GROMACS .gro file of C-alpha atoms in nm:
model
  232
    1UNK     CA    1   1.937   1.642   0.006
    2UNK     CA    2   1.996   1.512  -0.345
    3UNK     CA    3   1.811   1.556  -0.685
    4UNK     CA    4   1.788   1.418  -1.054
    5UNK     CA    5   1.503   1.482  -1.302
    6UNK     CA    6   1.358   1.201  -1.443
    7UNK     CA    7   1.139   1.271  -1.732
    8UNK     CA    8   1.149   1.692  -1.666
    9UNK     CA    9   1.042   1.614  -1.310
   10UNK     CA   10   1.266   1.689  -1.040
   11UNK     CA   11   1.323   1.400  -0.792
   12UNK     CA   12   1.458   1.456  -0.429
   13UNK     CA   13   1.597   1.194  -0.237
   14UNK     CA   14   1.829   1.122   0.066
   15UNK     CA   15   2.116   0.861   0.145
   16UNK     CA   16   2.184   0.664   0.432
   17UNK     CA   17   2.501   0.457   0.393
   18UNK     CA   18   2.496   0.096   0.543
   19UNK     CA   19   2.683  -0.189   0.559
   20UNK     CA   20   2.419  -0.393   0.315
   21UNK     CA   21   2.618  -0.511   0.000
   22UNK     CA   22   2.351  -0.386  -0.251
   23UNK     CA   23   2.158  -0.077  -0.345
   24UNK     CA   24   1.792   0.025  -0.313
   25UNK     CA   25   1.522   0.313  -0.338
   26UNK     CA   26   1.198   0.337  -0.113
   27UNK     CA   27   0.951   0.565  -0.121
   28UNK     CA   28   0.754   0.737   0.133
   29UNK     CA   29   0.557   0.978   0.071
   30UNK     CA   30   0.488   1.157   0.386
   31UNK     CA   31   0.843   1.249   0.449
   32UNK     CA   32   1.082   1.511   0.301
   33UNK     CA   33   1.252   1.402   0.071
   34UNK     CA   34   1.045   1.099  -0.033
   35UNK     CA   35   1.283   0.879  -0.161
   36UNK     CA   36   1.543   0.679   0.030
   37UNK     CA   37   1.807   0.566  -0.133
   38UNK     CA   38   2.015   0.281   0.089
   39UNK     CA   39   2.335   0.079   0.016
   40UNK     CA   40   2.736   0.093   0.080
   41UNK     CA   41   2.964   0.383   0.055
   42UNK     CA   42   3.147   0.154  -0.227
   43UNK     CA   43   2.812   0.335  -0.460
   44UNK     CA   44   2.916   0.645  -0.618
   45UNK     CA   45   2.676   0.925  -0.661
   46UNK     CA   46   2.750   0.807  -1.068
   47UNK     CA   47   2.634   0.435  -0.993
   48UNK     CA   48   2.318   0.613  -0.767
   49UNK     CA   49   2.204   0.815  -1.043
   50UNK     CA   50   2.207   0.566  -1.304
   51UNK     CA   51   1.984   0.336  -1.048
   52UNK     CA   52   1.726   0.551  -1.039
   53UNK     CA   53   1.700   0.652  -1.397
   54UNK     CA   54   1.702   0.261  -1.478
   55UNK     CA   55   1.402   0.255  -1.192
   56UNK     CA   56   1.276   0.537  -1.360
   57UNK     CA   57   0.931   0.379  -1.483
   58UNK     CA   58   0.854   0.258  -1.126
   59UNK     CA   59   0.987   0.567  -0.914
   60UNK     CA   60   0.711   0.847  -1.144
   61UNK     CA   61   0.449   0.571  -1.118
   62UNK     CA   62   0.515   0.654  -0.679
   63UNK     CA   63   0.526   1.065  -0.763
   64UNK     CA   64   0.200   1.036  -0.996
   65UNK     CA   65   0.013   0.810  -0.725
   66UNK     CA   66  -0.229   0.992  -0.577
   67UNK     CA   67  -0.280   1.048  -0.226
   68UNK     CA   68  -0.611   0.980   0.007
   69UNK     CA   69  -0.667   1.229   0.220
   70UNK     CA   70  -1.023   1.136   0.363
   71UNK     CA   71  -1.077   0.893   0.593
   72UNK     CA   72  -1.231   0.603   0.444
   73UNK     CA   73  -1.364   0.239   0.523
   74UNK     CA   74  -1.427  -0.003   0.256
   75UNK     CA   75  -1.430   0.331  -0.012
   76UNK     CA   76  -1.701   0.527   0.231
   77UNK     CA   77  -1.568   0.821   0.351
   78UNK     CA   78  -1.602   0.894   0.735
   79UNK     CA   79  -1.610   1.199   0.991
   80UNK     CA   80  -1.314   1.179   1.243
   81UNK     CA   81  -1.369   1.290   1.599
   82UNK     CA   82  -1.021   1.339   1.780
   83UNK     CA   83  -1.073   1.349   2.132
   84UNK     CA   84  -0.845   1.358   2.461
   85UNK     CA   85  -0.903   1.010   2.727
   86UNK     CA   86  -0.737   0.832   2.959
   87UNK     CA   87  -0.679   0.537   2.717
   88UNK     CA   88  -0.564   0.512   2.339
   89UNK     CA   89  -0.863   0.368   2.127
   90UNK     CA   90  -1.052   0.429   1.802
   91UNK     CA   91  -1.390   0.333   1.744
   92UNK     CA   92  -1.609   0.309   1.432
   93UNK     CA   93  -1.991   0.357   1.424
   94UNK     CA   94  -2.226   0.395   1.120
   95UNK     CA   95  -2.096   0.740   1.033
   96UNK     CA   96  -1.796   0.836   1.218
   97UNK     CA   97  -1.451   0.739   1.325
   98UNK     CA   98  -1.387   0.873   1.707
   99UNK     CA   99  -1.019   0.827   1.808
  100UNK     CA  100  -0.936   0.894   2.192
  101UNK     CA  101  -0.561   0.959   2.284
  102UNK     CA  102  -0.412   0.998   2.621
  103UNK     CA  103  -0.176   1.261   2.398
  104UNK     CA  104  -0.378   1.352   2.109
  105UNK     CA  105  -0.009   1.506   1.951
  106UNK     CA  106   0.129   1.204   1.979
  107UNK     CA  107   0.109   1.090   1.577
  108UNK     CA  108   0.309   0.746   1.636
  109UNK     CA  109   0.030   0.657   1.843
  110UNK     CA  110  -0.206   0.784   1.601
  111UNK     CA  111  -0.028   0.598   1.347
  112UNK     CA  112  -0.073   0.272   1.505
  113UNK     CA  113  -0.460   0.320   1.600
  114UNK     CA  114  -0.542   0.387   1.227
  115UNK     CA  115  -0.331   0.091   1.060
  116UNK     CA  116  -0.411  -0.115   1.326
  117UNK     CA  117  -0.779  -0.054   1.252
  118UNK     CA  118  -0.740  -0.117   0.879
  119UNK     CA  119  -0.583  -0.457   0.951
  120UNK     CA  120  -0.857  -0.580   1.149
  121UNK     CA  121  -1.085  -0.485   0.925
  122UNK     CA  122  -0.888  -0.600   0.650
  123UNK     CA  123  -0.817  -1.004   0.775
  124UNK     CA  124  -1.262  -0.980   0.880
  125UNK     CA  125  -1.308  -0.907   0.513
  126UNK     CA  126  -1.063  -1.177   0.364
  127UNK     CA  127  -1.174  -1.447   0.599
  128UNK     CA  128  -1.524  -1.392   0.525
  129UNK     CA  129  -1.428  -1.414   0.121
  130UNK     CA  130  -1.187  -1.701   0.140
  131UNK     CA  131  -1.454  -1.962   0.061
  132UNK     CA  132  -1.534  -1.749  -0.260
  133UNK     CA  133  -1.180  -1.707  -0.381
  134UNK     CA  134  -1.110  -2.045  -0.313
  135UNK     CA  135  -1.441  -2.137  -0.515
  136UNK     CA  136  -1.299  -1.936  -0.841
  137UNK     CA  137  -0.964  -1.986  -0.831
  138UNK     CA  138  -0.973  -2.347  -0.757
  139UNK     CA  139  -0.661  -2.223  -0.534
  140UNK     CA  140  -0.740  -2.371  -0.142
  141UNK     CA  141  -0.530  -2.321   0.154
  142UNK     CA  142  -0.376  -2.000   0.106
  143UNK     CA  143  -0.257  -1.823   0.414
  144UNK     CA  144  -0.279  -1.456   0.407
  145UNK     CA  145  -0.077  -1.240   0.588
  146UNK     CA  146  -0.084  -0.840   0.652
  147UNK     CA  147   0.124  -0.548   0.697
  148UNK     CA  148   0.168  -0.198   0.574
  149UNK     CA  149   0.326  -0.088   0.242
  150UNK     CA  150   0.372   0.174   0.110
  151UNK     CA  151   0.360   0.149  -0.307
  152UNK     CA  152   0.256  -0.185  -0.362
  153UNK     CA  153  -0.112  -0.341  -0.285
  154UNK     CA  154   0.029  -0.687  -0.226
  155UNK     CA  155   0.210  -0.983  -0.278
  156UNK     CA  156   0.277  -1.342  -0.381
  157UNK     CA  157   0.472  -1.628  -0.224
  158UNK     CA  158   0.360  -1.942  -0.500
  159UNK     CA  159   0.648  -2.148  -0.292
  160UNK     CA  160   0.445  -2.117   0.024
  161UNK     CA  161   0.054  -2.056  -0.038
  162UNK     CA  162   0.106  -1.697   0.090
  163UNK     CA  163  -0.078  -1.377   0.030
  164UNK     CA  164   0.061  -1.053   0.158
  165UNK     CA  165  -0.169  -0.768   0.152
  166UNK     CA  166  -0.148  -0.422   0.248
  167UNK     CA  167  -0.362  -0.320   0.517
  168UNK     CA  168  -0.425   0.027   0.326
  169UNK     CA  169  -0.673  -0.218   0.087
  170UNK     CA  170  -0.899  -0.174   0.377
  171UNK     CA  171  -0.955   0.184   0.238
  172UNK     CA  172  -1.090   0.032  -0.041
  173UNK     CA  173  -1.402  -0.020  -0.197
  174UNK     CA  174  -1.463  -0.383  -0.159
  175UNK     CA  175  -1.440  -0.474  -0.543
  176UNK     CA  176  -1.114  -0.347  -0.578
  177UNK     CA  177  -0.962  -0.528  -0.275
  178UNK     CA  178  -1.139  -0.832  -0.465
  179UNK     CA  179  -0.910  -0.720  -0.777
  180UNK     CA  180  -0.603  -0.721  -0.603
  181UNK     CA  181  -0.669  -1.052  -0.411
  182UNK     CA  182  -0.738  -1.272  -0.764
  183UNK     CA  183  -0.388  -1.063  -0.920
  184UNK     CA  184  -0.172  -1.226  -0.632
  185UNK     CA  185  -0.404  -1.576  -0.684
  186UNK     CA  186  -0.297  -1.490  -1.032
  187UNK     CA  187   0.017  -1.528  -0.958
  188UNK     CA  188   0.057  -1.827  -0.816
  189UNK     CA  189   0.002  -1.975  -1.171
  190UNK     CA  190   0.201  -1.709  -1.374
  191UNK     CA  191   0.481  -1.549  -1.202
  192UNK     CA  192   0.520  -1.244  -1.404
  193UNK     CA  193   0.229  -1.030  -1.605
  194UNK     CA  194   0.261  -1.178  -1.928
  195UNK     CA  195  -0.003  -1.239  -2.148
  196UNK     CA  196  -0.083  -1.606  -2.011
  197UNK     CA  197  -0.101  -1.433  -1.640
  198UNK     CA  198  -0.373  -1.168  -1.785
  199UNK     CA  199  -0.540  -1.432  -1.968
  200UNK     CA  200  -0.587  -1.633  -1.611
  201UNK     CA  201  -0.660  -1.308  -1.444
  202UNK     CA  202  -0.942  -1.285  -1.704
  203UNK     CA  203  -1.095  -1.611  -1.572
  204UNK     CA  204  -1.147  -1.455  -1.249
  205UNK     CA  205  -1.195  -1.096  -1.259
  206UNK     CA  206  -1.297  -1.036  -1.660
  207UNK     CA  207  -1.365  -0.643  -1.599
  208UNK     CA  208  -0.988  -0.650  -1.464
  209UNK     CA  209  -0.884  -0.375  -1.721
  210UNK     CA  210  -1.115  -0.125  -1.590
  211UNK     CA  211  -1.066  -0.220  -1.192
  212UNK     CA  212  -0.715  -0.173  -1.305
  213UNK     CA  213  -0.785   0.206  -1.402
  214UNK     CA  214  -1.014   0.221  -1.069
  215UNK     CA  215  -0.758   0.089  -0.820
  216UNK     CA  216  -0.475   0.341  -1.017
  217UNK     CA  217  -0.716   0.683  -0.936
  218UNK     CA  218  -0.799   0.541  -0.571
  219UNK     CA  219  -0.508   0.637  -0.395
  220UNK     CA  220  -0.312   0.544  -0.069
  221UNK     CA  221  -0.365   0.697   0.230
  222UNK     CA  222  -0.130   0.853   0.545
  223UNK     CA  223  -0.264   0.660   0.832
  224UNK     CA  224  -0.243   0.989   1.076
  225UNK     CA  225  -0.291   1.294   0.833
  226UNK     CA  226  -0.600   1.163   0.703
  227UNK     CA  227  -0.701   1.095   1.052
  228UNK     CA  228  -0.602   1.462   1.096
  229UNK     CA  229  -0.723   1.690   0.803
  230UNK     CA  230  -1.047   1.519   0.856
  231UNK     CA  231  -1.109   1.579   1.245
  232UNK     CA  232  -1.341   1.833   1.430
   0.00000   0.00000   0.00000
């Protein structure tokens, strides 16, 4: 394991060595250490350090993010009931999640229950929006795509009408999923967040600043310790 302090925080990270030409950090917060560091042996642990203290702004926004640890739908916090069965399912009624594993220890099952819960409930939510985006933004035929991420709530593709959201926005309350959908519409006019993309953003969302604040306190979640902490 290796660590720098950024900022009188100490940073842990490990590297894995591969034969990609560049150099990159990824965090994940529900491993030890939580930052990856990959690229080529040609990086010295010199070059490595100086990466991260150049990525320093983004890599304490990831350690100051906090973490979800309730289960939650759409911002309403649920009850999980864990139980043993003879297939691997997970059901949602008015006031509890109830997940059924043939091996209830088995957490990359788990894993894929939970996110694949959030991204069906995620795409419902969008399709049944679209119209309304579309109706604001004057933006039509987007395609929208899905997947999980782990420090960013989406992403825009202005070359090819695509939205990429992370399925964790289906933890969300609804009006700050909304927030993060018209930033990425945003962008399709304004590539970067300079004061002509903020003053578009304003045209859709104009209480942006403080669902901005909202979305930074919400949190991300661990798809199978908050199914976890919160069982009985």
């Amino acid at each position: 394991m290796n660590q720098i302090i950024i900022n009188n925080k100490l940073i842990e990270y490990q590297i894995i060595y591969t034969k990609r030409f560049g150099l990159g950090i990824y965090y994940h917060p529900d491993q030890q250490p939580p930052f990856t560091v990959r690229c080529s042996k040609r990086y010295s642990q010199k070059k490595i350090e100086e990466f991260f203290l150049k990525e320093a702004s983004w890599i304490l926004r990831q350690v100051d993010r906090p973490i979800n640890k309730d289960f939650r739908l759409f911002g309403k916090v649920y009850e999980v009931i864990r139980e043993k069965g003879s297939k691997n399912r997970i059901i949602v009624d008015q006031e509890r999640v109830i997940i059924t594993q043939i091996d209830p220890n088995d957490d990359e099952i788990l894993n894929r229950l939970v996110t694949n819960l959030w991204k069906k409930l995620l795409k419902k939510y969008i399709e049944s929006k679209v119209d309304e985006y579309a109706q604001v933004t004057q933006k039509y035929k987007v395609v929208f795509s899905y997947r999980l991420m782990t420090s960013r709530y989406g992403s825009c593709k202005p070359a090819g009408n695509k939205i990429t959201l992370n399925t964790q926005l289906a933890t969300f309350p609804p009006e700050l999923i909304d927030s993060v959908v018209y930033h990425e519409y945003a962008h399709f006019r304004v590539q970067n967040h300079s004061k002509a993309f903020y003053a578009i953003l304003s045209t859709y969302t104009p209480n942006y600043r403080e669902l901005n604040r909202s979305l930074k306190k919400f949190g991300f979640s661990n798809p199978s310790q908050c199914a976890k902490i919160n069982s009985k």
